[in-house]
Amino acid sequence: SQTIHQWPATLVQPVGSPLSLECTVEGTSNPNLYWYRQAAGRGLQLLFYSVGIGQISSEVPQNLSASRPQDRQFILSSKKLLLSDSGFYLCAWGGQQNTEAFFGQGTRLTVV
Amino acid sequence: AQSVSQHNHHVILSEAASLELGCNYSYGGTVNLFWYVQYPGQHLQLLLKYFSGDPLVKGIKGFEAEFIKSKFSFNLRKPSVQWSDTAEYFCAVNKYSSASKIIFGSGTRLSIRP
């Protein structure tokens, strides 16, 4: 069966520090991969999605970037965190043929 | 661009009341539609989905949703809610294609009074 792993679960980082959140999927190949940010009252905002290795689409201009170095690995990064980057980040995967998205447990990021 | 609107931000009901949560989307082409639920402290999970066929879709835990193409709507319903339905509910849409982003609404918080 397919599983998705996202870590860490919580993270506290100082302003200006770098960020790297990792997400890996097991049990499937060539998935669509997604990074979302969830804020109270604002739902899930799609940040990045990827349909294949090295193929990244950015949905909103921001201080973050994403990379997909391997088929089932999706990384969310920042060179210098801002206070406004605080939030709950969710990784998800979906099949290539019209399937739903399956979510990881999420990472609570607090920038101090 | 695709967008999803959930007009009810917070709904409060008593147990056994009927539920209907609204969802409207903006994309004019063929779409896939989803309802997700997030129980307190838990990750997002799928309630139900519509890809094609019967516009009345039944999901888990007694939930159902009706796709009305002419109204661009996919409202979620449950005839009789329980205290355990307290959660946040998200509607989502993507274009009917093999490689497409999934866009979520802002969510509706449902509180059930015991």
JSON list of C-alpha atoms in Angstrom, two decimals:
[
{"chain": "A", "resi": 1, "resn": "SER", "atom": "CA", "xyz": [0.00, 0.00, 0.00]},
{"chain": "A", "resi": 2, "resn": "GLN", "atom": "CA", "xyz": [1.03, 3.59, -0.51]},
{"chain": "A", "resi": 3, "resn": "THR", "atom": "CA", "xyz": [2.32, 5.71, 2.32]},
{"chain": "A", "resi": 4, "resn": "ILE", "atom": "CA", "xyz": [3.54, 9.27, 2.60]},
{"chain": "A", "resi": 5, "resn": "HIS", "atom": "CA", "xyz": [6.11, 10.45, 5.11]},
{"chain": "A", "resi": 6, "resn": "GLN", "atom": "CA", "xyz": [6.67, 14.06, 6.02]},
{"chain": "A", "resi": 7, "resn": "TRP", "atom": "CA", "xyz": [9.13, 15.36, 8.55]},
{"chain": "A", "resi": 8, "resn": "PRO", "atom": "CA", "xyz": [9.71, 16.94, 10.92]},
{"chain": "A", "resi": 9, "resn": "ALA", "atom": "CA", "xyz": [6.31, 17.22, 12.61]},
{"chain": "A", "resi": 10, "resn": "THR", "atom": "CA", "xyz": [7.19, 20.49, 14.31]},
{"chain": "A", "resi": 11, "resn": "LEU", "atom": "CA", "xyz": [9.95, 22.96, 13.71]},
{"chain": "A", "resi": 12, "resn": "VAL", "atom": "CA", "xyz": [10.96, 26.24, 15.33]},
{"chain": "A", "resi": 13, "resn": "GLN", "atom": "CA", "xyz": [13.41, 28.31, 13.32]},
{"chain": "A", "resi": 14, "resn": "PRO", "atom": "CA", "xyz": [14.83, 31.81, 13.73]},
{"chain": "A", "resi": 15, "resn": "VAL", "atom": "CA", "xyz": [14.18, 34.50, 11.17]},
{"chain": "A", "resi": 16, "resn": "GLY", "atom": "CA", "xyz": [16.81, 34.42, 8.43]},
{"chain": "A", "resi": 17, "resn": "SER", "atom": "CA", "xyz": [17.66, 30.76, 8.86]},
{"chain": "A", "resi": 18, "resn": "PRO", "atom": "CA", "xyz": [17.30, 28.22, 6.01]},
{"chain": "A", "resi": 19, "resn": "LEU", "atom": "CA", "xyz": [14.53, 25.67, 5.75]},
{"chain": "A", "resi": 20, "resn": "SER", "atom": "CA", "xyz": [14.29, 22.18, 4.37]},
{"chain": "A", "resi": 21, "resn": "LEU", "atom": "CA", "xyz": [11.15, 20.07, 4.72]},
{"chain": "A", "resi": 22, "resn": "GLU", "atom": "CA", "xyz": [11.17, 16.62, 3.19]},
{"chain": "A", "resi": 23, "resn": "CYS", "atom": "CA", "xyz": [8.38, 14.43, 1.92]},
{"chain": "A", "resi": 24, "resn": "THR", "atom": "CA", "xyz": [8.67, 10.93, 0.52]},
{"chain": "A", "resi": 25, "resn": "VAL", "atom": "CA", "xyz": [6.10, 8.56, -0.92]},
{"chain": "A", "resi": 26, "resn": "GLU", "atom": "CA", "xyz": [6.27, 4.78, -0.92]},
{"chain": "A", "resi": 27, "resn": "GLY", "atom": "CA", "xyz": [4.34, 2.17, -2.82]},
{"chain": "A", "resi": 28, "resn": "THR", "atom": "CA", "xyz": [3.70, 4.09, -6.03]},
{"chain": "A", "resi": 29, "resn": "SER", "atom": "CA", "xyz": [5.65, 5.45, -8.95]},
{"chain": "A", "resi": 30, "resn": "ASN", "atom": "CA", "xyz": [5.53, 8.73, -10.87]},
{"chain": "A", "resi": 31, "resn": "PRO", "atom": "CA", "xyz": [3.04, 10.40, -8.53]},
{"chain": "A", "resi": 32, "resn": "ASN", "atom": "CA", "xyz": [1.91, 13.99, -8.72]},
{"chain": "A", "resi": 33, "resn": "LEU", "atom": "CA", "xyz": [3.31, 15.72, -5.64]},
{"chain": "A", "resi": 34, "resn": "TYR", "atom": "CA", "xyz": [2.00, 18.80, -3.86]},
{"chain": "A", "resi": 35, "resn": "TRP", "atom": "CA", "xyz": [3.01, 21.25, -1.14]},
{"chain": "A", "resi": 36, "resn": "TYR", "atom": "CA", "xyz": [0.20, 23.13, 0.58]},
{"chain": "A", "resi": 37, "resn": "ARG", "atom": "CA", "xyz": [0.13, 25.64, 3.42]},
{"chain": "A", "resi": 38, "resn": "GLN", "atom": "CA", "xyz": [-2.83, 25.62, 5.77]},
{"chain": "A", "resi": 39, "resn": "ALA", "atom": "CA", "xyz": [-3.76, 28.77, 7.64]},
{"chain": "A", "resi": 40, "resn": "ALA", "atom": "CA", "xyz": [-6.75, 29.16, 9.93]},
{"chain": "A", "resi": 41, "resn": "GLY", "atom": "CA", "xyz": [-9.78, 30.40, 8.01]},
{"chain": "A", "resi": 42, "resn": "ARG", "atom": "CA", "xyz": [-7.94, 30.37, 4.71]},
{"chain": "A", "resi": 43, "resn": "GLY", "atom": "CA", "xyz": [-8.08, 26.72, 3.79]},
{"chain": "A", "resi": 44, "resn": "LEU", "atom": "CA", "xyz": [-5.26, 25.01, 1.96]},
{"chain": "A", "resi": 45, "resn": "GLN", "atom": "CA", "xyz": [-3.18, 27.20, -0.28]},
{"chain": "A", "resi": 46, "resn": "LEU", "atom": "CA", "xyz": [-1.39, 25.33, -3.05]},
{"chain": "A", "resi": 47, "resn": "LEU", "atom": "CA", "xyz": [2.27, 26.36, -3.06]},
{"chain": "A", "resi": 48, "resn": "PHE", "atom": "CA", "xyz": [3.92, 23.97, -5.52]},
{"chain": "A", "resi": 49, "resn": "TYR", "atom": "CA", "xyz": [3.06, 20.92, -7.51]},
{"chain": "A", "resi": 50, "resn": "SER", "atom": "CA", "xyz": [5.14, 18.50, -9.55]},
{"chain": "A", "resi": 51, "resn": "VAL", "atom": "CA", "xyz": [4.21, 15.99, -12.23]},
{"chain": "A", "resi": 52, "resn": "GLY", "atom": "CA", "xyz": [7.70, 14.50, -12.55]},
{"chain": "A", "resi": 53, "resn": "ILE", "atom": "CA", "xyz": [11.35, 14.66, -11.54]},
{"chain": "A", "resi": 54, "resn": "GLY", "atom": "CA", "xyz": [12.66, 18.19, -11.88]},
{"chain": "A", "resi": 55, "resn": "GLN", "atom": "CA", "xyz": [9.27, 19.55, -12.96]},
{"chain": "A", "resi": 56, "resn": "ILE", "atom": "CA", "xyz": [7.98, 22.12, -10.48]},
{"chain": "A", "resi": 57, "resn": "SER", "atom": "CA", "xyz": [5.08, 24.53, -10.87]},
{"chain": "A", "resi": 58, "resn": "SER", "atom": "CA", "xyz": [4.85, 27.43, -8.46]},
{"chain": "A", "resi": 59, "resn": "GLU", "atom": "CA", "xyz": [1.44, 28.77, -7.63]},
{"chain": "A", "resi": 60, "resn": "VAL", "atom": "CA", "xyz": [2.23, 31.85, -5.57]},
{"chain": "A", "resi": 61, "resn": "PRO", "atom": "CA", "xyz": [5.27, 34.13, -5.49]},
{"chain": "A", "resi": 62, "resn": "GLN", "atom": "CA", "xyz": [6.94, 33.78, -2.13]},
{"chain": "A", "resi": 63, "resn": "ASN", "atom": "CA", "xyz": [10.04, 33.15, -0.15]},
{"chain": "A", "resi": 64, "resn": "LEU", "atom": "CA", "xyz": [9.91, 29.39, -0.69]},
{"chain": "A", "resi": 65, "resn": "SER", "atom": "CA", "xyz": [11.07, 26.98, -3.36]},
{"chain": "A", "resi": 66, "resn": "ALA", "atom": "CA", "xyz": [10.51, 23.30, -4.08]},
{"chain": "A", "resi": 67, "resn": "SER", "atom": "CA", "xyz": [12.57, 20.56, -5.66]},
{"chain": "A", "resi": 68, "resn": "ARG", "atom": "CA", "xyz": [11.98, 16.99, -6.74]},
{"chain": "A", "resi": 69, "resn": "PRO", "atom": "CA", "xyz": [15.36, 15.29, -6.93]},
{"chain": "A", "resi": 70, "resn": "GLN", "atom": "CA", "xyz": [13.88, 11.79, -7.09]},
{"chain": "A", "resi": 71, "resn": "ASP", "atom": "CA", "xyz": [10.60, 10.36, -8.32]},
{"chain": "A", "resi": 72, "resn": "ARG", "atom": "CA", "xyz": [9.07, 10.03, -4.87]},
{"chain": "A", "resi": 73, "resn": "GLN", "atom": "CA", "xyz": [10.83, 12.80, -2.98]},
{"chain": "A", "resi": 74, "resn": "PHE", "atom": "CA", "xyz": [9.59, 16.37, -2.71]},
{"chain": "A", "resi": 75, "resn": "ILE", "atom": "CA", "xyz": [11.47, 19.05, -0.77]},
{"chain": "A", "resi": 76, "resn": "LEU", "atom": "CA", "xyz": [10.30, 22.47, 0.36]},
{"chain": "A", "resi": 77, "resn": "SER", "atom": "CA", "xyz": [13.07, 24.97, 0.99]},
{"chain": "A", "resi": 78, "resn": "SER", "atom": "CA", "xyz": [13.90, 28.51, 1.87]},
{"chain": "A", "resi": 79, "resn": "LYS", "atom": "CA", "xyz": [17.25, 30.29, 1.98]},
{"chain": "A", "resi": 80, "resn": "LYS", "atom": "CA", "xyz": [16.11, 32.80, 4.59]},
{"chain": "A", "resi": 81, "resn": "LEU", "atom": "CA", "xyz": [12.91, 32.38, 6.56]},
{"chain": "A", "resi": 82, "resn": "LEU", "atom": "CA", "xyz": [10.54, 35.27, 7.25]},
{"chain": "A", "resi": 83, "resn": "LEU", "atom": "CA", "xyz": [8.10, 35.56, 10.13]},
{"chain": "A", "resi": 84, "resn": "SER", "atom": "CA", "xyz": [5.29, 35.28, 7.59]},
{"chain": "A", "resi": 85, "resn": "ASP", "atom": "CA", "xyz": [6.50, 31.80, 6.62]},
{"chain": "A", "resi": 86, "resn": "SER", "atom": "CA", "xyz": [5.10, 30.41, 9.86]},
{"chain": "A", "resi": 87, "resn": "GLY", "atom": "CA", "xyz": [2.28, 27.97, 9.26]},
{"chain": "A", "resi": 88, "resn": "PHE", "atom": "CA", "xyz": [1.23, 24.39, 8.79]},
{"chain": "A", "resi": 89, "resn": "TYR", "atom": "CA", "xyz": [2.74, 22.77, 5.71]},
{"chain": "A", "resi": 90, "resn": "LEU", "atom": "CA", "xyz": [1.24, 19.72, 4.10]},
{"chain": "A", "resi": 91, "resn": "CYS", "atom": "CA", "xyz": [2.69, 17.41, 1.51]},
{"chain": "A", "resi": 92, "resn": "ALA", "atom": "CA", "xyz": [0.38, 15.31, -0.64]},
{"chain": "A", "resi": 93, "resn": "TRP", "atom": "CA", "xyz": [0.58, 12.88, -3.52]},
{"chain": "A", "resi": 94, "resn": "GLY", "atom": "CA", "xyz": [-1.89, 11.92, -6.21]},
{"chain": "A", "resi": 95, "resn": "GLY", "atom": "CA", "xyz": [-1.99, 9.46, -9.07]},
{"chain": "A", "resi": 96, "resn": "GLN", "atom": "CA", "xyz": [-1.44, 10.48, -12.65]},
{"chain": "A", "resi": 97, "resn": "GLN", "atom": "CA", "xyz": [-4.96, 9.55, -13.74]},
{"chain": "A", "resi": 98, "resn": "ASN", "atom": "CA", "xyz": [-7.63, 11.55, -11.97]},
{"chain": "A", "resi": 99, "resn": "THR", "atom": "CA", "xyz": [-7.25, 10.46, -8.40]},
{"chain": "A", "resi": 100, "resn": "GLU", "atom": "CA", "xyz": [-7.61, 12.29, -5.15]},
{"chain": "A", "resi": 101, "resn": "ALA", "atom": "CA", "xyz": [-4.71, 13.66, -3.14]},
{"chain": "A", "resi": 102, "resn": "PHE", "atom": "CA", "xyz": [-3.39, 11.75, -0.14]},
{"chain": "A", "resi": 103, "resn": "PHE", "atom": "CA", "xyz": [-1.93, 13.85, 2.63]},
{"chain": "A", "resi": 104, "resn": "GLY", "atom": "CA", "xyz": [0.94, 13.53, 5.03]},
{"chain": "A", "resi": 105, "resn": "GLN", "atom": "CA", "xyz": [0.72, 14.45, 8.69]},
{"chain": "A", "resi": 106, "resn": "GLY", "atom": "CA", "xyz": [2.06, 17.95, 8.14]},
{"chain": "A", "resi": 107, "resn": "THR", "atom": "CA", "xyz": [4.78, 20.13, 9.63]},
{"chain": "A", "resi": 108, "resn": "ARG", "atom": "CA", "xyz": [4.02, 22.97, 12.03]},
{"chain": "A", "resi": 109, "resn": "LEU", "atom": "CA", "xyz": [6.63, 25.64, 11.30]},
{"chain": "A", "resi": 110, "resn": "THR", "atom": "CA", "xyz": [7.11, 28.53, 13.69]},
{"chain": "A", "resi": 111, "resn": "VAL", "atom": "CA", "xyz": [9.53, 31.25, 12.69]},
{"chain": "A", "resi": 112, "resn": "VAL", "atom": "CA", "xyz": [10.71, 33.29, 15.67]},
{"chain": "B", "resi": 1, "resn": "ALA", "atom": "CA", "xyz": [-8.00, 30.25, -12.98]},
{"chain": "B", "resi": 2, "resn": "GLN", "atom": "CA", "xyz": [-9.71, 27.62, -10.89]},
{"chain": "B", "resi": 3, "resn": "SER", "atom": "CA", "xyz": [-11.18, 28.69, -7.58]},
{"chain": "B", "resi": 4, "resn": "VAL", "atom": "CA", "xyz": [-13.39, 27.12, -4.95]},
{"chain": "B", "resi": 5, "resn": "SER", "atom": "CA", "xyz": [-15.79, 28.99, -2.67]},
{"chain": "B", "resi": 6, "resn": "GLN", "atom": "CA", "xyz": [-17.13, 27.73, 0.61]},
{"chain": "B", "resi": 7, "resn": "HIS", "atom": "CA", "xyz": [-19.47, 30.39, 1.89]},
{"chain": "B", "resi": 8, "resn": "ASN", "atom": "CA", "xyz": [-20.11, 28.91, 5.33]},
{"chain": "B", "resi": 9, "resn": "HIS", "atom": "CA", "xyz": [-17.08, 29.56, 7.50]},
{"chain": "B", "resi": 10, "resn": "HIS", "atom": "CA", "xyz": [-18.50, 28.18, 10.73]},
{"chain": "B", "resi": 11, "resn": "VAL", "atom": "CA", "xyz": [-21.64, 26.13, 11.13]},
{"chain": "B", "resi": 12, "resn": "ILE", "atom": "CA", "xyz": [-23.09, 25.17, 14.51]},
{"chain": "B", "resi": 13, "resn": "LEU", "atom": "CA", "xyz": [-25.72, 22.46, 14.74]},
{"chain": "B", "resi": 14, "resn": "SER", "atom": "CA", "xyz": [-27.33, 20.26, 17.33]},
{"chain": "B", "resi": 15, "resn": "GLU", "atom": "CA", "xyz": [-27.07, 16.50, 17.14]},
{"chain": "B", "resi": 16, "resn": "ALA", "atom": "CA", "xyz": [-29.60, 14.91, 14.75]},
{"chain": "B", "resi": 17, "resn": "ALA", "atom": "CA", "xyz": [-29.93, 18.10, 12.72]},
{"chain": "B", "resi": 18, "resn": "SER", "atom": "CA", "xyz": [-29.53, 17.93, 8.97]},
{"chain": "B", "resi": 19, "resn": "LEU", "atom": "CA", "xyz": [-26.40, 19.36, 7.37]},
{"chain": "B", "resi": 20, "resn": "GLU", "atom": "CA", "xyz": [-25.71, 21.03, 4.07]},
{"chain": "B", "resi": 21, "resn": "LEU", "atom": "CA", "xyz": [-22.39, 22.72, 3.34]},
{"chain": "B", "resi": 22, "resn": "GLY", "atom": "CA", "xyz": [-22.09, 24.77, 0.21]},
{"chain": "B", "resi": 23, "resn": "CYS", "atom": "CA", "xyz": [-19.31, 24.53, -2.37]},
{"chain": "B", "resi": 24, "resn": "ASN", "atom": "CA", "xyz": [-19.06, 26.38, -5.67]},
{"chain": "B", "resi": 25, "resn": "TYR", "atom": "CA", "xyz": [-16.21, 26.26, -8.16]},
{"chain": "B", "resi": 26, "resn": "SER", "atom": "CA", "xyz": [-15.28, 28.55, -11.00]},
{"chain": "B", "resi": 27, "resn": "TYR", "atom": "CA", "xyz": [-13.82, 26.32, -13.70]},
{"chain": "B", "resi": 28, "resn": "GLY", "atom": "CA", "xyz": [-16.05, 25.84, -16.74]},
{"chain": "B", "resi": 29, "resn": "GLY", "atom": "CA", "xyz": [-14.60, 22.63, -18.12]},
{"chain": "B", "resi": 30, "resn": "THR", "atom": "CA", "xyz": [-14.84, 19.05, -16.94]},
{"chain": "B", "resi": 31, "resn": "VAL", "atom": "CA", "xyz": [-13.79, 18.74, -13.32]},
{"chain": "B", "resi": 32, "resn": "ASN", "atom": "CA", "xyz": [-13.14, 16.26, -10.57]},
{"chain": "B", "resi": 33, "resn": "LEU", "atom": "CA", "xyz": [-14.63, 17.23, -7.22]},
{"chain": "B", "resi": 34, "resn": "PHE", "atom": "CA", "xyz": [-13.75, 16.22, -3.67]},
{"chain": "B", "resi": 35, "resn": "TRP", "atom": "CA", "xyz": [-14.77, 16.72, -0.08]},
{"chain": "B", "resi": 36, "resn": "TYR", "atom": "CA", "xyz": [-12.14, 16.23, 2.60]},
{"chain": "B", "resi": 37, "resn": "VAL", "atom": "CA", "xyz": [-12.53, 16.23, 6.37]},
{"chain": "B", "resi": 38, "resn": "GLN", "atom": "CA", "xyz": [-10.03, 17.11, 9.07]},
{"chain": "B", "resi": 39, "resn": "TYR", "atom": "CA", "xyz": [-10.97, 15.93, 12.55]},
{"chain": "B", "resi": 40, "resn": "PRO", "atom": "CA", "xyz": [-9.30, 17.75, 15.47]},
{"chain": "B", "resi": 41, "resn": "GLY", "atom": "CA", "xyz": [-5.65, 16.76, 15.66]},
{"chain": "B", "resi": 42, "resn": "GLN", "atom": "CA", "xyz": [-5.83, 14.46, 12.66]},
{"chain": "B", "resi": 43, "resn": "HIS", "atom": "CA", "xyz": [-4.66, 14.67, 9.07]},
{"chain": "B", "resi": 44, "resn": "LEU", "atom": "CA", "xyz": [-6.88, 15.38, 6.08]},
{"chain": "B", "resi": 45, "resn": "GLN", "atom": "CA", "xyz": [-8.85, 12.44, 4.79]},
{"chain": "B", "resi": 46, "resn": "LEU", "atom": "CA", "xyz": [-11.15, 11.98, 1.84]},
{"chain": "B", "resi": 47, "resn": "LEU", "atom": "CA", "xyz": [-14.90, 11.91, 2.49]},
{"chain": "B", "resi": 48, "resn": "LEU", "atom": "CA", "xyz": [-16.07, 11.43, -1.07]},
{"chain": "B", "resi": 49, "resn": "LYS", "atom": "CA", "xyz": [-15.20, 12.21, -4.66]},
{"chain": "B", "resi": 50, "resn": "TYR", "atom": "CA", "xyz": [-16.88, 12.76, -8.01]},
{"chain": "B", "resi": 51, "resn": "PHE", "atom": "CA", "xyz": [-15.18, 11.94, -11.30]},
{"chain": "B", "resi": 52, "resn": "SER", "atom": "CA", "xyz": [-18.07, 11.09, -13.62]},
{"chain": "B", "resi": 53, "resn": "GLY", "atom": "CA", "xyz": [-21.41, 9.27, -13.73]},
{"chain": "B", "resi": 54, "resn": "ASP", "atom": "CA", "xyz": [-24.15, 9.60, -11.13]},
{"chain": "B", "resi": 55, "resn": "PRO", "atom": "CA", "xyz": [-24.04, 13.19, -9.84]},
{"chain": "B", "resi": 56, "resn": "LEU", "atom": "CA", "xyz": [-25.18, 12.04, -6.39]},
{"chain": "B", "resi": 57, "resn": "VAL", "atom": "CA", "xyz": [-22.12, 10.66, -4.67]},
{"chain": "B", "resi": 58, "resn": "LYS", "atom": "CA", "xyz": [-22.14, 8.74, -1.42]},
{"chain": "B", "resi": 59, "resn": "GLY", "atom": "CA", "xyz": [-19.15, 8.80, 0.88]},
{"chain": "B", "resi": 60, "resn": "ILE", "atom": "CA", "xyz": [-18.08, 7.51, 4.23]},
{"chain": "B", "resi": 61, "resn": "LYS", "atom": "CA", "xyz": [-19.91, 8.07, 7.52]},
{"chain": "B", "resi": 62, "resn": "GLY", "atom": "CA", "xyz": [-23.28, 8.76, 5.89]},
{"chain": "B", "resi": 63, "resn": "PHE", "atom": "CA", "xyz": [-22.18, 11.81, 3.91]},
{"chain": "B", "resi": 64, "resn": "GLU", "atom": "CA", "xyz": [-23.26, 12.48, 0.35]},
{"chain": "B", "resi": 65, "resn": "ALA", "atom": "CA", "xyz": [-22.76, 15.25, -2.18]},
{"chain": "B", "resi": 66, "resn": "GLU", "atom": "CA", "xyz": [-24.59, 16.31, -5.29]},
{"chain": "B", "resi": 67, "resn": "PHE", "atom": "CA", "xyz": [-22.85, 17.67, -8.37]},
{"chain": "B", "resi": 68, "resn": "ILE", "atom": "CA", "xyz": [-25.02, 20.23, -10.16]},
{"chain": "B", "resi": 69, "resn": "LYS", "atom": "CA", "xyz": [-23.12, 21.22, -13.28]},
{"chain": "B", "resi": 70, "resn": "SER", "atom": "CA", "xyz": [-25.43, 24.11, -14.20]},
{"chain": "B", "resi": 71, "resn": "LYS", "atom": "CA", "xyz": [-24.82, 25.70, -10.81]},
{"chain": "B", "resi": 72, "resn": "PHE", "atom": "CA", "xyz": [-21.12, 24.83, -10.58]},
{"chain": "B", "resi": 73, "resn": "SER", "atom": "CA", "xyz": [-21.91, 23.38, -7.17]},
{"chain": "B", "resi": 74, "resn": "PHE", "atom": "CA", "xyz": [-20.98, 20.31, -5.16]},
{"chain": "B", "resi": 75, "resn": "ASN", "atom": "CA", "xyz": [-22.77, 20.64, -1.82]},
{"chain": "B", "resi": 76, "resn": "LEU", "atom": "CA", "xyz": [-22.16, 18.21, 1.01]},
{"chain": "B", "resi": 77, "resn": "ARG", "atom": "CA", "xyz": [-25.10, 16.78, 2.94]},
{"chain": "B", "resi": 78, "resn": "LYS", "atom": "CA", "xyz": [-25.84, 14.54, 5.87]},
{"chain": "B", "resi": 79, "resn": "PRO", "atom": "CA", "xyz": [-29.39, 13.85, 7.07]},
{"chain": "B", "resi": 80, "resn": "SER", "atom": "CA", "xyz": [-28.54, 13.59, 10.76]},
{"chain": "B", "resi": 81, "resn": "VAL", "atom": "CA", "xyz": [-25.26, 14.77, 12.24]},
{"chain": "B", "resi": 82, "resn": "GLN", "atom": "CA", "xyz": [-23.51, 13.35, 15.25]},
{"chain": "B", "resi": 83, "resn": "TRP", "atom": "CA", "xyz": [-21.21, 14.96, 17.78]},
{"chain": "B", "resi": 84, "resn": "SER", "atom": "CA", "xyz": [-18.34, 13.03, 16.18]},
{"chain": "B", "resi": 85, "resn": "ASP", "atom": "CA", "xyz": [-18.86, 14.97, 12.94]},
{"chain": "B", "resi": 86, "resn": "THR", "atom": "CA", "xyz": [-17.27, 18.00, 14.58]},
{"chain": "B", "resi": 87, "resn": "ALA", "atom": "CA", "xyz": [-14.42, 18.80, 12.19]},
{"chain": "B", "resi": 88, "resn": "GLU", "atom": "CA", "xyz": [-13.31, 21.09, 9.40]},
{"chain": "B", "resi": 89, "resn": "TYR", "atom": "CA", "xyz": [-14.58, 20.28, 5.92]},
{"chain": "B", "resi": 90, "resn": "PHE", "atom": "CA", "xyz": [-12.85, 21.23, 2.69]},
{"chain": "B", "resi": 91, "resn": "CYS", "atom": "CA", "xyz": [-14.15, 21.17, -0.84]},
{"chain": "B", "resi": 92, "resn": "ALA", "atom": "CA", "xyz": [-11.61, 20.73, -3.65]},
{"chain": "B", "resi": 93, "resn": "VAL", "atom": "CA", "xyz": [-11.55, 20.68, -7.45]},
{"chain": "B", "resi": 94, "resn": "ASN", "atom": "CA", "xyz": [-9.20, 19.84, -10.26]},
{"chain": "B", "resi": 95, "resn": "LYS", "atom": "CA", "xyz": [-9.48, 19.79, -13.99]},
{"chain": "B", "resi": 96, "resn": "TYR", "atom": "CA", "xyz": [-10.26, 16.46, -15.60]},
{"chain": "B", "resi": 97, "resn": "SER", "atom": "CA", "xyz": [-6.82, 15.61, -16.91]},
{"chain": "B", "resi": 98, "resn": "SER", "atom": "CA", "xyz": [-3.92, 13.42, -16.02]},
{"chain": "B", "resi": 99, "resn": "ALA", "atom": "CA", "xyz": [-1.68, 16.07, -14.57]},
{"chain": "B", "resi": 100, "resn": "SER", "atom": "CA", "xyz": [-3.39, 18.81, -12.71]},
{"chain": "B", "resi": 101, "resn": "LYS", "atom": "CA", "xyz": [-3.31, 20.79, -9.51]},
{"chain": "B", "resi": 102, "resn": "ILE", "atom": "CA", "xyz": [-5.97, 20.34, -6.86]},
{"chain": "B", "resi": 103, "resn": "ILE", "atom": "CA", "xyz": [-7.44, 23.58, -5.52]},
{"chain": "B", "resi": 104, "resn": "PHE", "atom": "CA", "xyz": [-9.08, 23.74, -2.10]},
{"chain": "B", "resi": 105, "resn": "GLY", "atom": "CA", "xyz": [-11.70, 26.02, -0.64]},
{"chain": "B", "resi": 106, "resn": "SER", "atom": "CA", "xyz": [-11.20, 27.95, 2.58]},
{"chain": "B", "resi": 107, "resn": "GLY", "atom": "CA", "xyz": [-12.96, 25.30, 4.64]},
{"chain": "B", "resi": 108, "resn": "THR", "atom": "CA", "xyz": [-16.04, 25.16, 6.86]},
{"chain": "B", "resi": 109, "resn": "ARG", "atom": "CA", "xyz": [-15.71, 24.51, 10.55]},
{"chain": "B", "resi": 110, "resn": "LEU", "atom": "CA", "xyz": [-18.57, 22.36, 11.80]},
{"chain": "B", "resi": 111, "resn": "SER", "atom": "CA", "xyz": [-19.38, 22.32, 15.50]},
{"chain": "B", "resi": 112, "resn": "ILE", "atom": "CA", "xyz": [-21.98, 19.88, 16.81]},
{"chain": "B", "resi": 113, "resn": "ARG", "atom": "CA", "xyz": [-23.65, 20.52, 20.15]},
{"chain": "B", "resi": 114, "resn": "PRO", "atom": "CA", "xyz": [-24.25, 17.28, 22.06]}
]
